[in-house]
Coordinates of C-alpha atoms (C1' of nucleotides) and ligand atoms in Angstrom, one line a residue:
Chain F
M24 CA 22.0 46.6 36.7
K25 CA 24.5 48.3 34.5
E26 CA 23.0 47.1 31.2
K27 CA 19.5 48.4 32.1
D28 CA 20.9 51.8 32.8
I29 CA 22.7 51.9 29.5
F30 CA 19.6 50.9 27.7
I31 CA 17.5 53.6 29.5
R32 CA 20.2 56.2 28.7
F33 CA 20.3 55.0 25.0
L34 CA 16.5 55.2 24.8
S35 CA 16.1 58.6 26.3
D36 CA 18.9 60.0 24.2
R37 CA 16.7 59.2 21.2
G38 CA 13.5 60.3 22.7
L39 CA 12.4 56.7 23.3
R40 CA 11.0 55.2 26.5
M41 CA 11.8 52.3 28.7
T42 CA 8.7 50.1 28.9
N43 CA 7.7 47.0 30.7
Q44 CA 8.0 44.9 27.6
R45 CA 11.5 46.2 26.8
G46 CA 12.5 45.5 30.4
L47 CA 11.3 42.0 30.2
I48 CA 13.0 41.3 26.9
L49 CA 16.3 42.8 28.1
D50 CA 16.1 40.7 31.3
A51 CA 15.4 37.5 29.3
F52 CA 18.2 38.3 26.9
L53 CA 20.7 38.9 29.7
G54 CA 19.5 35.8 31.5
T55 CA 20.8 33.5 28.9
E56 CA 24.3 33.0 27.7
R57 CA 23.2 31.3 24.5
H58 CA 23.3 32.7 21.0
V59 CA 19.6 33.3 21.0
S60 CA 17.2 33.7 18.0
P61 CA 14.3 36.2 18.2
E62 CA 12.0 33.2 18.2
E63 CA 13.8 31.5 21.1
L64 CA 13.8 34.7 23.0
Y65 CA 10.1 35.2 22.3
G66 CA 9.5 31.8 23.9
L67 CA 11.4 32.8 27.0
V68 CA 9.7 36.2 27.4
R69 CA 6.4 34.7 26.9
R70 CA 6.7 32.7 30.1
K71 CA 6.9 35.9 32.0
D72 CA 4.2 37.7 30.0
G73 CA 2.0 35.7 27.7
T74 CA 0.6 38.8 26.0
I75 CA 3.8 40.1 24.6
G76 CA 4.0 40.2 20.8
Q77 CA 6.8 38.8 18.8
A78 CA 7.1 41.9 16.7
T79 CA 8.2 43.7 20.0
V80 CA 10.9 41.1 20.5
Y81 CA 12.2 41.7 17.0
R82 CA 12.1 45.4 17.5
T83 CA 13.7 45.4 20.9
L84 CA 16.6 43.2 19.7
K85 CA 17.3 45.7 17.0
L86 CA 17.3 48.5 19.7
L87 CA 19.6 46.4 22.0
T88 CA 22.0 46.0 19.1
E89 CA 22.1 49.7 18.4
A90 CA 22.5 50.4 22.1
G91 CA 25.7 48.2 22.0
L92 CA 24.2 45.6 24.4
A93 CA 23.6 42.9 21.8
R94 CA 25.4 41.8 18.7
E95 CA 24.1 40.0 15.7
V96 CA 25.5 36.6 14.9
D97 CA 24.9 34.9 11.6
F98 CA 25.9 31.3 11.5
G99 CA 24.5 31.1 7.9
D100 CA 21.6 28.8 8.7
G101 CA 18.9 31.3 7.9
V102 CA 18.2 32.6 11.4
L103 CA 19.8 35.6 12.9
R104 CA 21.0 35.2 16.5
Y105 CA 22.0 37.6 19.2
E106 CA 24.7 37.4 21.8
H107 CA 25.7 39.7 24.6
S108 CA 27.9 42.6 23.6
Y109 CA 28.3 44.6 26.7
G110 CA 31.3 43.4 28.6
H111 CA 31.9 40.7 26.0
E112 CA 34.8 41.5 23.7
H113 CA 34.9 40.7 20.1
H114 CA 35.4 37.1 19.3
D115 CA 34.9 34.7 16.4
H116 CA 33.1 31.3 16.3
M117 CA 34.2 27.8 15.6
I118 CA 31.3 25.5 14.8
C119 CA 31.1 21.7 14.7
E120 CA 29.2 20.7 11.6
R121 CA 28.0 17.5 13.1
C122 CA 26.7 18.4 16.6
H123 CA 26.5 22.2 16.0
R124 CA 28.3 22.8 19.2
H125 CA 30.2 26.1 18.9
I126 CA 32.9 27.8 20.8
E127 CA 34.1 31.3 20.9
V128 CA 37.6 32.0 19.9
V129 CA 40.0 34.9 19.4
D130 CA 43.5 35.0 17.9
E131 CA 45.1 38.4 18.2
R132 CA 47.6 37.5 15.5
I133 CA 44.7 36.9 13.1
E134 CA 43.1 40.1 14.1
E135 CA 46.3 41.9 13.5
L136 CA 46.8 40.3 10.1
Q137 CA 43.3 41.3 9.1
E138 CA 44.1 44.9 9.8
R139 CA 47.3 44.7 7.7
L140 CA 45.4 43.0 4.9
A141 CA 42.9 45.7 4.8
K142 CA 45.5 48.4 4.8
K143 CA 47.2 46.7 1.9
Y144 CA 44.1 47.2 -0.2
G145 CA 43.3 50.7 1.1
F146 CA 40.4 49.7 3.3
V147 CA 39.7 50.9 6.8
L148 CA 38.1 48.1 8.6
T149 CA 34.9 48.6 10.5
G150 CA 34.4 44.9 11.5
H151 CA 34.7 41.4 10.3
R152 CA 32.9 38.1 10.5
M153 CA 34.9 34.9 10.8
Y154 CA 33.4 31.4 11.2
L155 CA 35.5 28.3 11.3
Y156 CA 33.7 25.1 10.5
G157 CA 34.9 21.7 11.4
I158 CA 34.4 18.5 13.4
C159 CA 34.9 18.6 17.1
S160 CA 36.9 16.0 19.0
E161 CA 33.8 14.6 20.6
C162 CA 32.3 13.9 17.2
R163 CA 35.4 12.4 15.8
R164 CA 35.8 10.1 18.8
R165 CA 32.2 9.0 18.5
K166 CA 32.7 8.1 14.9
A167 CA 35.8 6.0 15.6
Chain Z
M12 CA 35.1 23.0 -22.2
K13 CA 36.5 21.5 -19.1
E14 CA 33.7 22.5 -16.8
K15 CA 31.0 21.1 -19.0
D16 CA 32.8 17.7 -19.0
I17 CA 33.1 17.7 -15.3
F18 CA 29.4 18.5 -14.9
I19 CA 28.4 15.8 -17.3
R20 CA 30.6 13.3 -15.4
F21 CA 29.2 14.4 -12.1
L22 CA 25.7 14.0 -13.4
S23 CA 26.1 10.6 -14.9
D24 CA 27.9 9.4 -11.8
R25 CA 24.6 10.1 -9.9
G26 CA 22.3 8.8 -12.6
L27 CA 21.3 12.3 -13.7
R28 CA 21.3 13.7 -17.2
M29 CA 22.8 16.7 -18.9
T30 CA 20.0 18.7 -20.4
N31 CA 19.6 21.8 -22.5
Q32 CA 18.6 23.9 -19.6
R33 CA 21.4 22.8 -17.4
G34 CA 23.8 23.5 -20.2
L35 CA 22.5 27.0 -20.7
I36 CA 22.6 27.7 -17.0
L37 CA 26.2 26.5 -16.7
D38 CA 27.2 28.6 -19.7
A39 CA 25.6 31.7 -18.3
F40 CA 27.3 31.1 -14.9
L41 CA 30.7 30.6 -16.5
G42 CA 30.1 33.6 -18.7
T43 CA 30.1 36.0 -15.8
E44 CA 32.9 36.7 -13.2
R45 CA 30.5 38.3 -10.8
H46 CA 29.2 36.9 -7.5
V47 CA 25.8 36.1 -9.0
S48 CA 22.5 35.5 -7.2
P49 CA 20.1 32.9 -8.5
E50 CA 17.8 35.8 -9.5
E51 CA 20.5 37.6 -11.5
L52 CA 21.5 34.4 -13.2
Y53 CA 17.9 33.7 -14.0
G54 CA 17.8 37.0 -15.7
L55 CA 20.8 36.1 -17.8
V56 CA 19.6 32.7 -18.8
R57 CA 16.2 34.1 -19.7
R58 CA 17.8 36.1 -22.5
K59 CA 18.8 32.9 -24.2
D60 CA 15.7 30.9 -23.4
G61 CA 12.6 32.8 -22.2
T62 CA 10.8 29.6 -21.2
I63 CA 13.3 28.5 -18.5
G64 CA 11.9 28.3 -15.0
Q65 CA 13.6 29.9 -12.1
A66 CA 13.2 26.8 -10.0
T67 CA 15.5 25.1 -12.5
V68 CA 18.1 27.8 -11.9
Y69 CA 18.0 27.3 -8.2
R70 CA 18.2 23.5 -8.7
T71 CA 21.1 23.7 -11.1
L72 CA 23.1 26.0 -8.9
K73 CA 22.8 23.5 -6.1
L74 CA 24.0 20.8 -8.5
L75 CA 26.9 23.0 -9.7
T76 CA 27.9 23.5 -6.1
E77 CA 27.9 19.8 -5.4
A78 CA 29.9 19.2 -8.6
G79 CA 32.6 21.5 -7.3
L80 CA 32.0 24.1 -10.1
A81 CA 30.3 26.7 -8.0
R82 CA 30.7 27.9 -4.4
E83 CA 28.1 29.6 -2.2
V84 CA 29.0 33.1 -1.0
D85 CA 26.9 34.6 1.8
F86 CA 27.6 38.3 2.3
G87 CA 24.9 38.4 4.9
D88 CA 22.5 40.6 3.0
G89 CA 19.8 38.0 2.7
V90 CA 20.7 36.7 -0.8
L91 CA 22.9 33.7 -1.5
R92 CA 25.4 34.3 -4.2
Y93 CA 27.5 31.9 -6.3
E94 CA 31.1 32.2 -7.6
H95 CA 33.2 30.1 -9.8
S96 CA 34.9 27.3 -7.9
Y97 CA 36.7 25.3 -10.6
G98 CA 40.2 26.7 -11.1
H99 CA 39.5 29.4 -8.5
E100 CA 41.2 28.7 -5.3
H101 CA 39.8 29.5 -1.9
H102 CA 39.7 33.2 -1.0
D103 CA 38.0 35.5 1.4
H104 CA 36.2 38.7 0.8
M105 CA 36.6 42.3 1.7
I106 CA 33.5 44.4 1.3
C107 CA 33.1 48.2 1.3
E108 CA 30.1 49.1 3.4
R109 CA 29.5 52.2 1.5
C110 CA 29.7 51.3 -2.2
H111 CA 29.4 47.5 -1.7
R112 CA 32.4 47.0 -3.9
H113 CA 34.2 43.8 -2.8
I114 CA 37.6 42.3 -3.5
E115 CA 38.9 38.8 -3.1
V116 CA 41.8 38.4 -0.7
V117 CA 43.9 35.6 0.7
D118 CA 46.5 35.7 3.5
E119 CA 48.3 32.4 3.9
R120 CA 49.4 33.4 7.3
I121 CA 45.8 33.8 8.4
E122 CA 44.9 30.5 6.9
E123 CA 47.7 28.9 8.8
L124 CA 46.7 30.5 12.1
Q125 CA 43.1 29.3 11.6
E126 CA 44.4 25.7 11.3
R127 CA 46.4 26.1 14.4
L128 CA 43.5 27.7 16.3
A129 CA 41.3 24.8 15.3
K130 CA 43.9 22.2 16.4
K131 CA 44.2 24.0 19.8
Y132 CA 40.5 23.3 20.4
G133 CA 40.5 19.8 19.0
F134 CA 38.7 20.7 15.8
V135 CA 39.5 19.4 12.4
L136 CA 38.6 22.2 10.0
T137 CA 36.4 21.6 7.0
G138 CA 36.2 25.2 5.9
H139 CA 35.7 28.8 7.0
R140 CA 34.0 32.0 6.1
M141 CA 35.8 35.3 6.6
Y142 CA 34.4 38.6 5.5
L143 CA 36.2 41.8 6.2
Y144 CA 34.0 44.9 6.2
G145 CA 35.2 48.4 5.9
I146 CA 35.4 51.6 3.8
C147 CA 37.4 51.5 0.6
S148 CA 39.9 54.3 -0.4
E149 CA 37.5 55.5 -3.1
C150 CA 34.7 56.1 -0.7
R151 CA 37.0 57.7 1.9
R152 CA 38.4 60.1 -0.8
R153 CA 34.9 61.0 -1.9
K154 CA 33.9 61.9 1.6
A155 CA 36.9 64.1 2.1
Chain Y
dT7 C1' -6.6 67.7 31.5
dA8 C1' -5.6 68.0 26.4
dT9 C1' -2.3 67.0 23.1
dC10 C1' 0.8 64.4 20.6
dA11 C1' 4.4 61.2 19.9
dA12 C1' 5.8 56.7 21.0
dA13 C1' 4.7 51.7 21.8
dT14 C1' 2.3 47.7 21.3
dG15 C1' 0.2 43.4 19.4
dA16 C1' -2.3 41.5 15.7
dT17 C1' -2.1 41.0 11.3
dT18 C1' -0.5 41.3 6.7
dT19 C1' 3.2 41.6 3.5
dT20 C1' 7.6 40.7 1.6
dC21 C1' 11.1 38.1 -0.1
dA22 C1' 14.2 34.2 -0.9
dT23 C1' 14.1 29.6 -1.1
dT24 C1' 11.9 24.9 -1.2
dA25 C1' 8.3 21.6 -2.1
dT26 C1' 4.7 19.8 -4.9
dC27 C1' 2.9 18.0 -8.9
dA28 C1' 1.4 17.1 -13.5
dA29 C1' 3.3 17.0 -18.0
dC30 C1' 7.2 15.7 -20.6
dA31 C1' 11.5 13.4 -22.2
dA32 C1' 15.2 10.1 -22.1
dT33 C1' 16.6 5.5 -21.2
dG34 C1' 16.7 0.7 -21.6
dA35 C1' 14.8 -3.8 -21.2
dA36 C1' 11.6 -7.0 -23.6
Chain O
dT9 C1' 9.3 -0.7 -31.5
dT10 C1' 6.8 -0.8 -27.4
dC11 C1' 6.4 -0.1 -22.8
dA12 C1' 7.7 0.8 -18.2
dT13 C1' 10.7 3.4 -15.4
dT14 C1' 12.9 7.2 -13.9
dG15 C1' 14.7 11.8 -14.3
dT16 C1' 13.4 16.8 -15.7
dT17 C1' 10.9 20.7 -16.0
dG18 C1' 8.0 24.9 -15.2
dA19 C1' 4.1 26.6 -12.9
dT20 C1' 2.5 27.2 -8.7
dA21 C1' 1.9 26.8 -3.9
dA22 C1' 4.1 26.6 0.5
dT23 C1' 7.5 27.9 3.9
dG24 C1' 9.7 30.7 7.2
dA25 C1' 12.2 34.7 8.9
dA26 C1' 11.8 39.4 9.1
dA27 C1' 9.7 43.8 8.2
dA28 C1' 5.7 46.8 7.4
dT29 C1' 1.1 48.3 8.6
dC30 C1' -2.3 50.0 11.5
dA31 C1' -5.7 50.7 15.0
dT32 C1' -5.3 51.2 19.7
dT33 C1' -3.1 52.1 24.0
dT34 C1' 0.2 54.5 26.8
dG35 C1' 3.1 58.1 28.6
dA36 C1' 5.1 62.6 28.9
dT37 C1' 4.4 67.3 29.2
dA38 C1' 2.5 71.8 28.4
Ligands
MN4 MN1 29.7 34.4 20.6
MN5 MN1 34.9 35.6 -4.5
ZN6 ZN1 30.6 18.0 17.3
ZN7 ZN1 33.6 51.9 -1.3

DNA sequence: TATCAAATGATTTTCATTATCAACAATGAA
DNA sequence: TTCATTGTTGATAATGAAAATCATTTGATA
């Protein structure tokens, strides 16, 4: 598995070790395509190893983020979520305010305009967060 | 003051009352152009009335938001901030990751593309949050 | 094997925000 | 005015996510 190798490499580069727990957490993380909260992931990992501590889940998610395997997603609801980063290009999110369904979107023209906007104000961009909130077609149909 | 009238109208429409505390909090809020956290505003209001409670500040900021006078801003640093909404059109934020300075920006073309992107996926937009993170010219100069 | 840093899980702590609640104040019939 | 009703407030407790603490265990290596 490519990701595990990357993680091991990342760890050893910083004098850290691959452990059983970290392996389980990585596997659980890779095993879901959801935007998963530490708490949710803790629930998943627990099924494989009931003795794992939730602090370890928090800690490992931070490490995965630094290793470039995970990415933090903040929908603004008070919980931090994580999504796959390796092999998953940057994208933004569109969220339905009624059913909380969300889809991943990218618009290259927007990305380009963001760069230009930054340049206009003398900024060099390091990243951005864009969340589009609305009502999905499902929910609009249901209401009608 | 236009804003105070709006607030009074908003309150009475919902069977609520304008009070001394709410008036002070509104004044303090209008008196600053910063993106202010409840805690910061609490500090400001306290100078005028040392007996005011911070719960009242939290409560009033929620009310101001519902009344369309304030708007929540979430820079993702764990504190919710509020900015003026009345007479201040929508805008997005560009934040320097080094000095935390931030400027307000709008790009009509981006706004337009966001609408189109939403339509493409069957969403009707109700709002969006866009934060551009980067390094400002000041900070880049300082480093060099 | 002895040493020492890293890792873990349980637990406590922090911090922002919300809920609770008793005391108080405004409103508006009667 | 009196009285009941309802909104308001401030102090305080509760909540919930995340981070810090710490004693103990584990692993690498000299
Ligand atoms: Mn995503
Ligand atoms: Mn602003
Ligand atoms: Zn929906
Ligand atoms: Zn700067």
